[in-house]
GROMACS .gro file of C-alpha atoms in nm:
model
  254
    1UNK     CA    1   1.290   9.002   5.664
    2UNK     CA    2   1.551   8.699   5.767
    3UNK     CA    3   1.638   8.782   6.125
    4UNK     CA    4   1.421   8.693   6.418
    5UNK     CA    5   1.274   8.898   6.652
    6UNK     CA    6   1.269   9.199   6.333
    7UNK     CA    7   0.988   9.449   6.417
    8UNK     CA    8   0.805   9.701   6.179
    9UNK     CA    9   0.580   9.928   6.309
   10UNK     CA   10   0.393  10.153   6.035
   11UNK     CA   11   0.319  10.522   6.104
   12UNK     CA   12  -0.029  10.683   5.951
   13UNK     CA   13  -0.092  10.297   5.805
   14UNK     CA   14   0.189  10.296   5.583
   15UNK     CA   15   0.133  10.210   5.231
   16UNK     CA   16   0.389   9.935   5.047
   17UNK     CA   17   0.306   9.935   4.630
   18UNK     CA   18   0.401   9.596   4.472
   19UNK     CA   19   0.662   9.698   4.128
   20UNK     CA   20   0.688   9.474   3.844
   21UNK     CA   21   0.544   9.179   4.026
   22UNK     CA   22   0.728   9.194   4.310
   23UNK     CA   23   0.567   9.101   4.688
   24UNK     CA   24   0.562   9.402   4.884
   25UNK     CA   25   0.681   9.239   5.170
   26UNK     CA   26   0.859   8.883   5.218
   27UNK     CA   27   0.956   8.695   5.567
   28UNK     CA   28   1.193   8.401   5.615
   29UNK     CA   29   1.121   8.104   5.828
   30UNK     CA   30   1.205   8.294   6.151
   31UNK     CA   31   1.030   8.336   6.510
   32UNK     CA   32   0.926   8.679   6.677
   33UNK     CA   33   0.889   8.903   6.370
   34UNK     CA   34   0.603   9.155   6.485
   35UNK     CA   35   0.428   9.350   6.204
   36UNK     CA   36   0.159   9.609   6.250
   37UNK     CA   37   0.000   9.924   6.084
   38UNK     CA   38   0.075   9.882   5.689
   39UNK     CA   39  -0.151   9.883   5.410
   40UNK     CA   40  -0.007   9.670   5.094
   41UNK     CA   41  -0.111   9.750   4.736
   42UNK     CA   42  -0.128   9.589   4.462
   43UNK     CA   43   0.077   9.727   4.128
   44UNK     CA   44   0.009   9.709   3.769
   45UNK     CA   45   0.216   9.425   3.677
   46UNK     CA   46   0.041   9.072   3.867
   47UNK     CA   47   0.229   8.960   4.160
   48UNK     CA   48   0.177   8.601   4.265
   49UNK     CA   49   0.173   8.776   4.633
   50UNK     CA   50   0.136   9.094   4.819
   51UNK     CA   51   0.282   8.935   5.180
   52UNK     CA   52   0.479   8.571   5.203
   53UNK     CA   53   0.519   8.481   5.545
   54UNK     CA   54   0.768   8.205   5.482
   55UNK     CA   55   0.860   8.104   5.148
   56UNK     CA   56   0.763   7.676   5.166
   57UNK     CA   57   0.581   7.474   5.438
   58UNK     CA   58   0.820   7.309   5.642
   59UNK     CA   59   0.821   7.187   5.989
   60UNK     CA   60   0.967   7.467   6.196
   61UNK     CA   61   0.797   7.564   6.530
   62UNK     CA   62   0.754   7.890   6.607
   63UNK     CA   63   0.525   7.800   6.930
   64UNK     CA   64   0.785   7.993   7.188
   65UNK     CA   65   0.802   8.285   7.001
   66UNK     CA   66   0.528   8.315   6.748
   67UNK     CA   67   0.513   8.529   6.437
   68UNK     CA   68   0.257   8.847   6.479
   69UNK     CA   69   0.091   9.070   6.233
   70UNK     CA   70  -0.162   9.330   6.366
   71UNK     CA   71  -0.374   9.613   6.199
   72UNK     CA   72  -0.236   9.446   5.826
   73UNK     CA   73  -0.450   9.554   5.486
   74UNK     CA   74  -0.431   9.467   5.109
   75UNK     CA   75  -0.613   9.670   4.851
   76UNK     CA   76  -0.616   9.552   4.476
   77UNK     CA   77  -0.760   9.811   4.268
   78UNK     CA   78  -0.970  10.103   4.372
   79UNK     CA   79  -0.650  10.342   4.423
   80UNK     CA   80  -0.387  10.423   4.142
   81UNK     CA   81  -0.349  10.078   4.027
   82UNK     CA   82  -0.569   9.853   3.839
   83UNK     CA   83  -0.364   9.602   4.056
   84UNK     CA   84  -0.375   9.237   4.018
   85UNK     CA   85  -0.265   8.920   4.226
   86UNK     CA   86  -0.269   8.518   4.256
   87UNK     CA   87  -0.317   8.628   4.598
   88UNK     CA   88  -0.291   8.867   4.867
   89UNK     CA   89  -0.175   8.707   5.203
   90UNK     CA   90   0.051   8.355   5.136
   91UNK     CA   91   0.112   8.212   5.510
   92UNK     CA   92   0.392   7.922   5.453
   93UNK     CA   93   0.503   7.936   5.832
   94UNK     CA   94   0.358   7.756   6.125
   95UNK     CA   95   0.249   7.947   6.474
   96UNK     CA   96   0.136   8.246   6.308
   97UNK     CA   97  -0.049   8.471   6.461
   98UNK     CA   98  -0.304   8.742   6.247
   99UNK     CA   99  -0.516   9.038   6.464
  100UNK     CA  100  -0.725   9.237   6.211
  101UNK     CA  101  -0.658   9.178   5.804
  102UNK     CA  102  -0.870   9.368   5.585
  103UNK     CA  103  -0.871   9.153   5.240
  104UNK     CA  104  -0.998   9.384   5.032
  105UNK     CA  105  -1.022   9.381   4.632
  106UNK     CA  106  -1.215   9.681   4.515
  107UNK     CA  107  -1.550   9.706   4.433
  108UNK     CA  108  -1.605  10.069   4.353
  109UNK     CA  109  -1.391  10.358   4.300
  110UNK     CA  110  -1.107  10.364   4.039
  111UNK     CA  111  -0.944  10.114   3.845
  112UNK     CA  112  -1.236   9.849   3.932
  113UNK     CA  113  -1.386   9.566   3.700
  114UNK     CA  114  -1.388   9.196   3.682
  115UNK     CA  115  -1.139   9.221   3.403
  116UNK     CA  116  -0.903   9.498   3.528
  117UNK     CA  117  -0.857   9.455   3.907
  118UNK     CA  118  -0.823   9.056   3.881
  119UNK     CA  119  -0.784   8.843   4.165
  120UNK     CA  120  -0.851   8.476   4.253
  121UNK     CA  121  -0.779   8.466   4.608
  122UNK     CA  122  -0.774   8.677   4.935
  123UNK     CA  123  -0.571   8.480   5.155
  124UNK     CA  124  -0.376   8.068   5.118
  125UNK     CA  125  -0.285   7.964   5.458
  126UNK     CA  126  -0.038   7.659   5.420
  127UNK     CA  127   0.134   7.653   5.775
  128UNK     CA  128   0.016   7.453   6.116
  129UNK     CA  129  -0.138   7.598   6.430
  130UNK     CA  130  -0.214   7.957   6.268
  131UNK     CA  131  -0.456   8.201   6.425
  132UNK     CA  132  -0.644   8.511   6.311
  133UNK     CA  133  -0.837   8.707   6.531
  134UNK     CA  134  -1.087   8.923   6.289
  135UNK     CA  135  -1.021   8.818   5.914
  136UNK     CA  136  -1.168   9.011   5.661
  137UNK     CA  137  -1.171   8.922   5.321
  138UNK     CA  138  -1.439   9.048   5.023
  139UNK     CA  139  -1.469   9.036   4.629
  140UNK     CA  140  -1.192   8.750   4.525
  141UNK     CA  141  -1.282   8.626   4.198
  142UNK     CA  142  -1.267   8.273   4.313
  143UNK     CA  143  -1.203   8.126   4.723
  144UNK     CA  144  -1.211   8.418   4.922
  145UNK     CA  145  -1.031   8.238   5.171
  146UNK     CA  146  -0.788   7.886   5.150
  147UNK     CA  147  -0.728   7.758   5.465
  148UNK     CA  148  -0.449   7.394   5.380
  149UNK     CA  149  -0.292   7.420   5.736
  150UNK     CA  150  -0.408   7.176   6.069
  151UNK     CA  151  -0.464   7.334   6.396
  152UNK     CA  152  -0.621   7.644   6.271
  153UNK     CA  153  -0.790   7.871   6.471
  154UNK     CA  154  -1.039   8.097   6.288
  155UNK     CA  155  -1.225   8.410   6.569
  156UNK     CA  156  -1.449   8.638   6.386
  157UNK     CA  157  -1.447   8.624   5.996
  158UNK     CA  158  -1.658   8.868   5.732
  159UNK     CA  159  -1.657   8.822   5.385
  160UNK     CA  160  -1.832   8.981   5.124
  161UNK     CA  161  -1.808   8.745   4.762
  162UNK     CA  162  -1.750   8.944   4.455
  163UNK     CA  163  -2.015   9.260   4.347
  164UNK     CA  164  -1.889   9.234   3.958
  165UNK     CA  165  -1.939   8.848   3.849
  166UNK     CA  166  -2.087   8.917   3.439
  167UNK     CA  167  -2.249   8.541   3.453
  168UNK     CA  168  -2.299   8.279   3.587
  169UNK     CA  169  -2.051   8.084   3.362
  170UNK     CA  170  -1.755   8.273   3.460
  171UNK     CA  171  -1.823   8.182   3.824
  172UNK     CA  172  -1.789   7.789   3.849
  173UNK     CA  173  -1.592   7.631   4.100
  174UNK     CA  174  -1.491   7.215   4.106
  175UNK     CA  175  -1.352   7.192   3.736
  176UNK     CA  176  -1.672   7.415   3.634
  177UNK     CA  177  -1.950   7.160   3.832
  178UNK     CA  178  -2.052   7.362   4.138
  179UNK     CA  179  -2.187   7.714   4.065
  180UNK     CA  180  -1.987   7.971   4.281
  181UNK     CA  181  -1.739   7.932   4.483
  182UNK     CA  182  -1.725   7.886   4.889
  183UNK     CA  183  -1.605   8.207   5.048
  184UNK     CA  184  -1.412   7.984   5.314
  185UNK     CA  185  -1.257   7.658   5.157
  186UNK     CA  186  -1.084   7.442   5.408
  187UNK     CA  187  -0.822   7.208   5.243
  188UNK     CA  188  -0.917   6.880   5.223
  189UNK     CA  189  -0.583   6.752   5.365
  190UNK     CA  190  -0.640   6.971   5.737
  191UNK     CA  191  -0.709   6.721   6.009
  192UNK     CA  192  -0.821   7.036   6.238
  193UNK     CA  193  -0.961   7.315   6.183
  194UNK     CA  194  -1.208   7.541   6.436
  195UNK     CA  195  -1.373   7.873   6.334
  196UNK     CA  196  -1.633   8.058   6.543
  197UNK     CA  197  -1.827   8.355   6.422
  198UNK     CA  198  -1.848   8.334   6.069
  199UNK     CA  199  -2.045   8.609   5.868
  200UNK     CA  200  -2.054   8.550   5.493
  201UNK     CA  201  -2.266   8.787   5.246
  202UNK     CA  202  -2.361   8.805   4.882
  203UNK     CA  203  -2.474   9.103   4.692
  204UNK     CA  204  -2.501   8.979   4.339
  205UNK     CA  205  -2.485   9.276   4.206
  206UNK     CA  206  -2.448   9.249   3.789
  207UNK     CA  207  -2.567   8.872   3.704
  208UNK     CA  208  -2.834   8.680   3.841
  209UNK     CA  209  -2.597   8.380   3.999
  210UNK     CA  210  -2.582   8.113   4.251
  211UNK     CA  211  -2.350   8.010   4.527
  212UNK     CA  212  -2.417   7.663   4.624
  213UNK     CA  213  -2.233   7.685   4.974
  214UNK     CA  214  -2.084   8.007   5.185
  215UNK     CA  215  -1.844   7.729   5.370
  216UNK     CA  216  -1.667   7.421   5.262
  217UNK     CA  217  -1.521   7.206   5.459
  218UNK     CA  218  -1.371   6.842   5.485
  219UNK     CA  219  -1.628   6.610   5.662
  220UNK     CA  220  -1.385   6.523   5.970
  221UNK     CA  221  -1.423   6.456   6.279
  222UNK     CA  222  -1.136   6.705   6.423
  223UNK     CA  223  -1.296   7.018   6.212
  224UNK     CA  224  -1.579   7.259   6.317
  225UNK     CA  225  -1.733   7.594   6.241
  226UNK     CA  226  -1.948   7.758   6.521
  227UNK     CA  227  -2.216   8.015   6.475
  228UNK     CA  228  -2.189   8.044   6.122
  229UNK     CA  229  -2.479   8.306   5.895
  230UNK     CA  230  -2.520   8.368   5.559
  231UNK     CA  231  -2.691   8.732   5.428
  232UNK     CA  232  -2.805   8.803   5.128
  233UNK     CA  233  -2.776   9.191   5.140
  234UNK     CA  234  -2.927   9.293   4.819
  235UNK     CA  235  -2.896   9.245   4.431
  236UNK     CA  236  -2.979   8.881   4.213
  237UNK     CA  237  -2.990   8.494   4.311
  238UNK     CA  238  -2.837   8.337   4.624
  239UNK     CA  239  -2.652   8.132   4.838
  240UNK     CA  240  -2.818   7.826   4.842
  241UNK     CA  241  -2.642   7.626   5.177
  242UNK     CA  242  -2.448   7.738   5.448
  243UNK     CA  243  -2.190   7.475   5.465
  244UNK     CA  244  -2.111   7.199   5.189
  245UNK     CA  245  -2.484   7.207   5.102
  246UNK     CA  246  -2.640   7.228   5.447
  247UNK     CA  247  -2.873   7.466   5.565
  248UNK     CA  248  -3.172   7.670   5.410
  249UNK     CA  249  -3.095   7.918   5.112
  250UNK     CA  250  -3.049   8.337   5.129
  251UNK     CA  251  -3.286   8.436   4.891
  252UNK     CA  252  -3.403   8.746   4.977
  253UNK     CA  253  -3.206   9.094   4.989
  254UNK     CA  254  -3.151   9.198   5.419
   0.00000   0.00000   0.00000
């Protein structure tokens, strides 16, 4: 999409499939595009991307007339695809605005495993002042959720870290010295950052593993998460800390 004010409504949540690599769907730098009602899948072949809002950072406002997607999901495997991704959701843009993802690599059904349906990420959000109002994002192999831009505004987020990790070993964030990975990793170069309502579960399912923290986040002043929980729903080990290795452990399953 390259002109402003370009609307796509989706009928019956229409689905986009991502061929040879491609992103299923691509925006330029450009105010008032409204998106809503689409489901975006990932093919065979990895794409870096399923949806790039924007294809660099730059310093473009989009304040007057922001950029909206509602009712948006991404599905890596568990269809006809044993898809696979760098990520699903790339936000370059600023003034963004995001009502109801759904982040979702498989965990059951068809074409599932944590060598067949790979992907690191859920969502990288690189642009200033974004918003998401309900953000769902579960089973990414790594970060569930990379949020680089300032003036962020996080409302309501679930996540659900990956099911299908074999071992411990294979699950090692910080150059392989902190076991697991955060599901929510704020970038260390955001100056602001707020996020209220933040629900983040484990259900080690296949290895007996640890997550040190559900939440990381630069220690600055201008960044804050409110009402935050971890849940330990069922399965092996733990999370140990809520929030860059604060708060009690999850160690038992409900």
């Amino acid at each position: 999409m390259t002109r402003e004010n370009t609307i796509i409504y989706g009928m019956g949540l229409a689905t986009l499939e991502a061929v040879n690599g491609n992103a299923c769907m691509e925006t330029s730098d450009v105010s008032g595009i409204k998106v809503s009602g689409i489901l975006l899948d990932a093919g065979e072949k990895k794409s870096e991307t399923l949806l790039s809002v924007g294809d660099k950072k730059t310093d473009v406002s989009h304040e007057d007339n922001p950029i909206c997607f509602s009712d948006v999901y991404f599905r890596v495997g568990g269809g006809k695809y044993a898809g696979k991704v760098g990520n699903c959701v790339t936000i370059h843009s600023n003034d963004v605005i995001g009502d109801n993802f759904w982040v979702w690599r498989a965990d059951h059904s068809t074409n599932v495993g944590w060598d067949v349906n790979t992907a690191p990420n859920g969502i990288v959000v690189n642009g200033d002042n974004v918003t998401m109002y309900g953000l769902f994002v579960e089973h990414f192999q790594e970060y569930q959720t990379i949020w680089n831009g300032n003036g962020g505004k996080l409302y309501f987020y679930q996540s659900e870290m990956p099911y299908d990790v074999p071992k411990q070993n294979k699950y090692m964030s910080h150059n392989g010295k902190v076991k697991g990975y955060a599901s929510l990793k704020i970038g260390d170069k955001a100056e602001d950052f707020e996020g209220y309502g933040i629900g983040i579960y484990c259900y080690n399912r296949d290895a007996d593993i640890e997550i040190f923290s559900g939440a990381e986040i630069p220690d600055k002043k201008g960044i804050a998460l409110h009402n935050v929980v971890t849940v330990k729903l069922n399965g092996h080990g733990q999370i140990t800390h809520v929030i860059n290795g604060q708060g009690d452990a999850v160690t038992g399953g409900g």
